[in-house]
Amino acid sequence: MGLVFLLAAVLWGVGTALGAPRAQRLFLVGLLFVAVLGLHLVLPDGHPLRMATGESPALWLLLGGFAAVAMVYGQLVRALRRRAQATEIGMPEQKTGAFMGDELDRYARHIVLRELGGPGQKRLKAARVLVIGAGGLGSPALQYLAAAGVGTIGVIDDDVVENANLQRQIIHSHGNIGMPKVFSAQAAMEAQNPHVVVRPYHRRLEADMAADLFDDYDLVLDGTDNFDTRYLANRTAVAQGKPLISGALSQWEGQVSVFDPGQGAPCYQCVFPEAPAPGLAPSCAEAGVIGPLPGVVGAMMAVEAIKVITGAGAALRGEMLIYDALYGETRKIRLKKRADCPVCGG
Ligand SMILES: [Zn+2]
């Protein structure tokens, strides 16, 4: 028997010295085993060769069984290790897949909501939402989207944080004055919720890149204060069949609506066919705005986003909610699709 082991050791050693792969060496040793087993089965009892290689085939069969079990076990361990490594490499991807670590606890107050539950929270995690503008409306919308666990949040804005923004744009802080708003907002969101992916775009939304940018998202929130961007965002969202949640402010009053012609609702241009003449729609800088108002309307935009993503309740499609902060009143008006709308009509 010792002779066979010696032969196996020599085969293995020579194979290793010649640089033969492990599989080839295993094959040779296996061949030796089969040859010895064959000898035991073919040769009569008491044959010198059988006597020299351990007399009985039972011993060899037992040894072969052990070797087989050991090899299967080794394969199993290697397969498990490969899976564990693949999971480690896939960690960033996991942000949009299964919940990790403290996430179930973090979103517990969502998960107990009948309209959201675990499936709704999973949809939030898988969702990709683009927010245009990290100013008055964008700031609170971004904060609540990140806190709510929206998996991927894009934010596009070409402004830097200014001292005069801080009266209402609470995602930005005094220490970040001069910093691009998208990076200031990114830092705040990642600090609040490390489980979300934030993609900042420090530039203005332009016609030559809007379609490519929107391609990467399921839903768009528009919190800008200029009409060119609003019309561009609307055209692009309608062309891609994506819902556009739009908010607007002036002084003490805010409004929010979900423009979604893909679901039978009007688009932004159905309701606002033309930009107002210059001077008729003064900016926040010109007209002023009460600090908490963007917070109210931006948070409403985030609520609508969660409803659109999860299908909870009824989003403000074909409706506009108007909040008058000065008199503490809200009202809703119905919005109609225009058959001759150049963007969604026909
Ligand atoms: Zn339209």
Coordinates of C-alpha atoms and ligand atoms in Angstrom, one line a residue:
M1 CA 0.0 0.0 0.0
G2 CA 2.9 2.3 0.9
L3 CA 4.2 1.6 -2.6
V4 CA 1.1 3.1 -4.2
F5 CA 1.2 6.2 -1.9
L6 CA 4.9 6.6 -2.8
L7 CA 4.0 6.4 -6.5
A8 CA 1.2 9.0 -6.0
A9 CA 3.6 11.3 -4.2
V10 CA 6.1 11.0 -7.0
L11 CA 3.5 11.7 -9.7
W12 CA 2.3 14.8 -7.7
G13 CA 5.9 16.0 -7.1
V14 CA 7.0 15.6 -10.7
G15 CA 3.8 17.2 -11.9
T16 CA 4.4 20.2 -9.5
A17 CA 8.0 20.4 -10.6
L18 CA 6.9 20.5 -14.3
G19 CA 4.4 23.2 -13.5
A20 CA 1.4 21.0 -14.4
P21 CA -2.0 22.4 -13.4
R22 CA -3.6 21.0 -10.2
A23 CA -6.4 19.4 -12.2
Q24 CA -3.9 17.4 -14.3
R25 CA -2.0 16.2 -11.3
L26 CA -5.3 15.2 -9.7
F27 CA -6.2 13.4 -12.9
L28 CA -2.9 11.4 -12.8
V29 CA -3.4 10.4 -9.2
G30 CA -7.0 9.4 -10.0
L31 CA -5.7 7.3 -12.8
L32 CA -3.3 5.5 -10.5
F33 CA -6.2 4.9 -8.1
V34 CA -8.3 3.4 -10.8
A35 CA -5.4 1.2 -12.0
V36 CA -4.8 -0.2 -8.6
L37 CA -8.5 -0.8 -8.0
G38 CA -8.7 -2.5 -11.4
L39 CA -5.7 -4.8 -10.4
H40 CA -7.5 -5.7 -7.2
L41 CA -10.7 -6.6 -9.1
V42 CA -9.0 -8.5 -11.9
L43 CA -6.1 -10.3 -10.2
P44 CA -6.8 -13.5 -8.1
D45 CA -6.5 -13.5 -4.3
G46 CA -2.9 -13.7 -3.1
H47 CA -1.3 -12.4 -6.3
P48 CA 2.0 -10.7 -5.5
L49 CA 0.9 -7.4 -7.0
R50 CA -2.2 -7.4 -4.8
M51 CA -0.2 -8.3 -1.8
A52 CA 2.2 -5.4 -2.5
T53 CA -0.7 -2.9 -2.9
G54 CA -2.8 -3.6 0.2
E55 CA -4.4 -7.0 -0.4
S56 CA -8.1 -6.0 -0.5
P57 CA -10.0 -3.7 -2.8
A58 CA -12.3 -2.7 0.2
L59 CA -9.6 -0.5 1.7
W60 CA -9.1 1.3 -1.7
L61 CA -12.8 1.8 -2.2
L62 CA -13.0 3.3 1.3
L63 CA -10.1 5.6 0.6
G64 CA -11.6 6.6 -2.8
G65 CA -14.9 7.4 -1.0
F66 CA -13.1 9.7 1.5
A67 CA -11.2 11.4 -1.3
A68 CA -14.5 12.0 -3.2
V69 CA -16.2 13.4 -0.1
A70 CA -13.2 15.7 0.6
M71 CA -13.2 17.0 -3.0
V72 CA -16.9 17.7 -3.0
Y73 CA -16.5 19.6 0.3
G74 CA -13.6 21.6 -1.2
Q75 CA -15.7 22.5 -4.2
L76 CA -18.6 23.6 -2.0
V77 CA -16.3 25.8 0.1
R78 CA -14.8 27.4 -3.0
A79 CA -18.2 28.1 -4.5
L80 CA -19.4 29.7 -1.2
R81 CA -16.2 31.8 -1.1
R82 CA -16.8 33.0 -4.7
R83 CA -20.3 33.9 -3.9
A84 CA -19.2 35.9 -0.8
Q85 CA -16.6 37.7 -2.9
A86 CA -19.1 38.5 -5.7
T87 CA -21.4 40.0 -3.0
E88 CA -18.6 42.2 -1.7
I89 CA -17.7 43.5 -5.2
G90 CA -21.4 44.1 -5.8
M91 CA -21.9 46.3 -2.7
P92 CA -22.6 49.6 -4.5
E93 CA -25.2 47.8 -6.6
Q94 CA -26.8 46.5 -3.5
K95 CA -27.8 50.0 -2.7
T96 CA -30.6 49.6 -5.1
G97 CA -31.3 46.0 -4.3
A98 CA -31.9 44.3 -1.0
F99 CA -32.0 46.3 2.3
M100 CA -28.8 46.3 4.2
G101 CA -27.8 46.8 7.9
D102 CA -30.0 49.4 9.6
E103 CA -32.2 50.1 6.6
L104 CA -35.2 48.1 7.8
D105 CA -35.1 49.9 11.1
R106 CA -34.5 53.3 9.4
Y107 CA -37.6 52.9 7.2
A108 CA -39.8 51.2 9.8
R109 CA -42.3 54.1 9.9
H110 CA -42.8 53.7 6.2
I111 CA -43.0 50.0 6.2
V112 CA -45.8 50.0 8.7
L113 CA -47.9 52.2 6.4
R114 CA -50.5 50.1 4.7
E115 CA -50.1 52.0 1.4
L116 CA -46.3 51.6 1.3
G117 CA -45.2 48.6 3.3
G118 CA -42.0 46.6 2.4
P119 CA -42.8 46.5 -1.4
G120 CA -43.3 50.3 -1.5
Q121 CA -40.0 50.9 0.3
K122 CA -38.3 48.5 -2.1
R123 CA -39.7 50.6 -5.0
L124 CA -38.3 53.7 -3.4
K125 CA -34.9 52.1 -3.2
A126 CA -35.0 51.0 -6.8
A127 CA -36.3 54.4 -8.0
R128 CA -34.1 57.0 -9.8
V129 CA -35.3 60.6 -9.3
L130 CA -33.9 63.7 -10.9
V131 CA -34.3 67.0 -9.1
I132 CA -33.8 70.2 -11.2
G133 CA -32.6 73.0 -9.0
A134 CA -31.1 72.7 -5.5
G135 CA -32.6 76.0 -4.3
G136 CA -35.8 76.8 -2.5
L137 CA -38.0 74.0 -3.7
G138 CA -35.2 71.5 -4.6
S139 CA -33.6 71.7 -1.1
P140 CA -36.5 70.3 0.9
A141 CA -37.5 67.9 -1.8
L142 CA -33.9 66.5 -2.0
Q143 CA -33.7 66.2 1.8
Y144 CA -37.0 64.3 2.1
L145 CA -36.2 62.1 -0.9
A146 CA -32.9 61.1 0.6
A147 CA -34.4 60.5 4.0
A148 CA -37.2 58.5 2.5
G149 CA -34.7 56.1 0.9
V150 CA -35.0 56.9 -2.8
G151 CA -32.1 54.8 -4.1
T152 CA -30.7 57.1 -6.7
I153 CA -31.1 60.9 -6.6
G154 CA -29.7 63.2 -9.3
V155 CA -29.5 66.9 -8.8
I156 CA -28.7 69.5 -11.4
D157 CA -28.0 73.2 -10.7
D158 CA -25.3 75.6 -11.8
D159 CA -25.6 78.0 -8.8
V160 CA -23.3 78.4 -5.8
V161 CA -24.6 78.8 -2.2
E162 CA -25.1 82.5 -1.4
N163 CA -25.7 84.2 1.9
A164 CA -29.2 85.4 0.8
N165 CA -30.2 81.7 0.1
L166 CA -29.9 80.6 3.7
Q167 CA -33.1 82.3 4.9
R168 CA -35.0 79.4 3.2
Q169 CA -32.7 76.9 1.6
I170 CA -31.9 74.9 4.7
I171 CA -30.1 72.0 3.0
H172 CA -27.2 74.5 2.7
S173 CA -25.3 75.9 5.6
H174 CA -23.3 79.0 6.3
G175 CA -20.0 77.2 6.0
N176 CA -20.9 76.2 2.4
I177 CA -21.3 79.8 1.1
G178 CA -19.5 79.9 -2.3
M179 CA -19.7 76.1 -2.8
P180 CA -21.7 74.8 -5.8
K181 CA -25.2 74.0 -4.5
V182 CA -25.2 70.5 -5.9
F183 CA -22.1 69.5 -3.9
S184 CA -23.4 71.2 -0.7
A185 CA -26.7 69.3 -1.2
Q186 CA -24.9 66.1 -1.9
A187 CA -22.9 66.3 1.3
A188 CA -26.1 67.0 3.4
M189 CA -28.0 64.1 1.8
E190 CA -25.2 61.6 2.2
A191 CA -24.7 62.7 5.8
Q192 CA -28.4 62.2 6.5
N193 CA -28.7 58.8 4.7
P194 CA -25.6 56.8 3.6
H195 CA -27.8 54.3 1.8
V196 CA -28.7 56.6 -1.1
V197 CA -26.6 57.3 -4.2
V198 CA -26.4 61.0 -5.0
R199 CA -25.4 62.2 -8.5
P200 CA -24.6 65.9 -8.6
Y201 CA -24.5 67.8 -12.0
H202 CA -23.0 71.3 -11.5
R203 CA -24.4 72.8 -14.7
R204 CA -27.5 74.3 -16.1
L205 CA -30.1 72.0 -17.8
E206 CA -29.6 72.6 -21.6
A207 CA -31.4 71.3 -24.6
D208 CA -28.4 69.4 -25.9
M209 CA -28.1 67.2 -22.9
A210 CA -31.6 67.1 -21.3
A211 CA -32.7 63.9 -23.1
D212 CA -29.5 62.0 -22.2
L213 CA -29.8 63.1 -18.5
F214 CA -33.6 62.3 -18.3
D215 CA -32.8 58.8 -19.8
D216 CA -31.1 57.8 -16.5
Y217 CA -34.2 58.6 -14.3
D218 CA -37.7 57.4 -13.8
L219 CA -39.2 60.6 -12.5
V220 CA -38.3 64.3 -12.6
L221 CA -38.9 67.1 -10.0
D222 CA -38.8 70.6 -11.3
G223 CA -38.1 73.4 -8.7
T224 CA -36.5 75.9 -11.0
D225 CA -37.4 79.6 -11.1
N226 CA -37.0 80.2 -14.9
F227 CA -39.4 79.4 -17.6
D228 CA -36.9 78.3 -20.3
T229 CA -35.8 75.4 -18.0
R230 CA -39.4 74.6 -17.1
Y231 CA -40.5 74.3 -20.7
L232 CA -37.4 72.3 -21.6
A233 CA -37.9 69.9 -18.7
N234 CA -41.6 69.5 -19.7
R235 CA -40.8 68.8 -23.3
T236 CA -38.1 66.3 -22.4
A237 CA -40.2 64.5 -19.8
V238 CA -43.2 64.3 -22.1
A239 CA -41.0 62.9 -25.0
Q240 CA -39.8 60.2 -22.6
G241 CA -43.2 59.5 -21.1
K242 CA -41.9 60.4 -17.6
P243 CA -44.0 62.1 -14.9
L244 CA -42.9 65.7 -14.0
I245 CA -43.6 67.0 -10.5
S246 CA -43.6 70.7 -10.7
G247 CA -43.6 73.3 -7.9
A248 CA -43.7 77.1 -8.0
L249 CA -43.6 79.9 -5.4
S250 CA -44.3 83.6 -5.1
Q251 CA -44.1 85.6 -1.9
W252 CA -46.7 83.8 0.3
E253 CA -48.2 81.4 -2.1
G254 CA -47.0 78.1 -3.6
Q255 CA -48.4 75.5 -6.0
V256 CA -47.7 71.9 -6.9
S257 CA -48.9 69.5 -9.6
V258 CA -47.9 66.3 -11.3
F259 CA -47.7 66.7 -15.1
D260 CA -48.1 63.3 -16.7
P261 CA -49.6 63.1 -20.1
G262 CA -48.6 59.4 -20.3
Q263 CA -51.4 58.8 -17.7
G264 CA -53.9 61.1 -19.3
A265 CA -53.0 64.2 -17.3
P266 CA -52.1 67.5 -18.9
C267 CA -48.5 68.6 -19.3
Y268 CA -47.0 71.9 -18.0
Q269 CA -47.4 73.6 -21.3
C270 CA -51.1 72.7 -21.5
V271 CA -51.6 74.8 -18.3
F272 CA -49.0 77.5 -19.0
P273 CA -48.9 77.8 -22.8
E274 CA -46.7 80.8 -22.8
A275 CA -44.1 82.2 -20.4
P276 CA -45.4 85.4 -18.8
A277 CA -44.1 88.7 -20.0
P278 CA -40.9 89.8 -18.2
G279 CA -41.8 91.6 -15.0
L280 CA -45.2 89.8 -14.6
A281 CA -43.6 86.9 -12.8
P282 CA -41.0 88.4 -10.5
S283 CA -38.4 86.1 -9.1
C284 CA -38.0 85.4 -5.4
A285 CA -35.1 87.9 -5.4
E286 CA -37.3 90.7 -6.7
A287 CA -40.6 89.9 -5.0
G288 CA -39.4 88.1 -1.8
V289 CA -40.6 84.8 -0.3
I290 CA -41.4 83.8 3.2
G291 CA -38.7 81.3 4.4
P292 CA -40.7 78.2 5.3
L293 CA -42.9 78.3 2.2
P294 CA -40.4 76.5 -0.1
G295 CA -40.1 74.0 2.7
V296 CA -43.9 73.3 2.6
V297 CA -44.1 73.1 -1.2
G298 CA -40.8 71.2 -1.7
A299 CA -41.9 68.7 0.9
M300 CA -45.3 68.3 -0.9
M301 CA -43.3 67.6 -4.1
A302 CA -41.4 64.9 -2.3
V303 CA -44.7 63.4 -1.1
E304 CA -46.0 63.4 -4.6
A305 CA -42.8 61.7 -5.8
I306 CA -43.2 58.9 -3.2
K307 CA -46.9 58.5 -4.3
V308 CA -46.0 58.3 -8.0
I309 CA -43.2 55.8 -7.3
T310 CA -45.2 53.5 -5.0
G311 CA -48.6 54.0 -6.4
A312 CA -50.0 55.0 -3.0
G313 CA -53.1 57.2 -3.0
A314 CA -53.8 59.5 -5.8
A315 CA -51.0 61.8 -7.1
L316 CA -51.9 65.4 -8.2
R317 CA -52.3 64.4 -11.8
G318 CA -54.7 66.8 -13.6
E319 CA -54.9 68.9 -10.4
M320 CA -53.0 71.8 -8.9
L321 CA -52.8 72.2 -5.2
I322 CA -52.4 75.9 -4.1
Y323 CA -51.3 76.9 -0.7
D324 CA -51.8 80.4 0.5
A325 CA -49.5 80.8 3.5
L326 CA -50.6 84.3 4.4
Y327 CA -54.2 83.2 5.1
G328 CA -53.5 79.5 5.9
E329 CA -55.7 78.3 3.0
T330 CA -55.3 75.5 0.5
R331 CA -57.4 74.8 -2.5
K332 CA -57.2 72.5 -5.5
I333 CA -58.1 73.4 -9.1
R334 CA -58.6 70.9 -11.9
L335 CA -56.3 71.2 -14.9
K336 CA -57.3 70.3 -18.4
K337 CA -55.3 68.8 -21.2
R338 CA -55.2 71.0 -24.3
A339 CA -55.9 69.2 -27.5
D340 CA -53.8 71.7 -29.4
C341 CA -50.8 71.6 -27.0
P342 CA -47.6 71.6 -29.0
V343 CA -45.9 69.3 -26.6
C344 CA -48.5 66.6 -25.7
G345 CA -51.4 67.3 -28.0
G346 CA -52.4 65.3 -31.0
Ligands
ZN1 ZN -49.5 69.5 -23.0

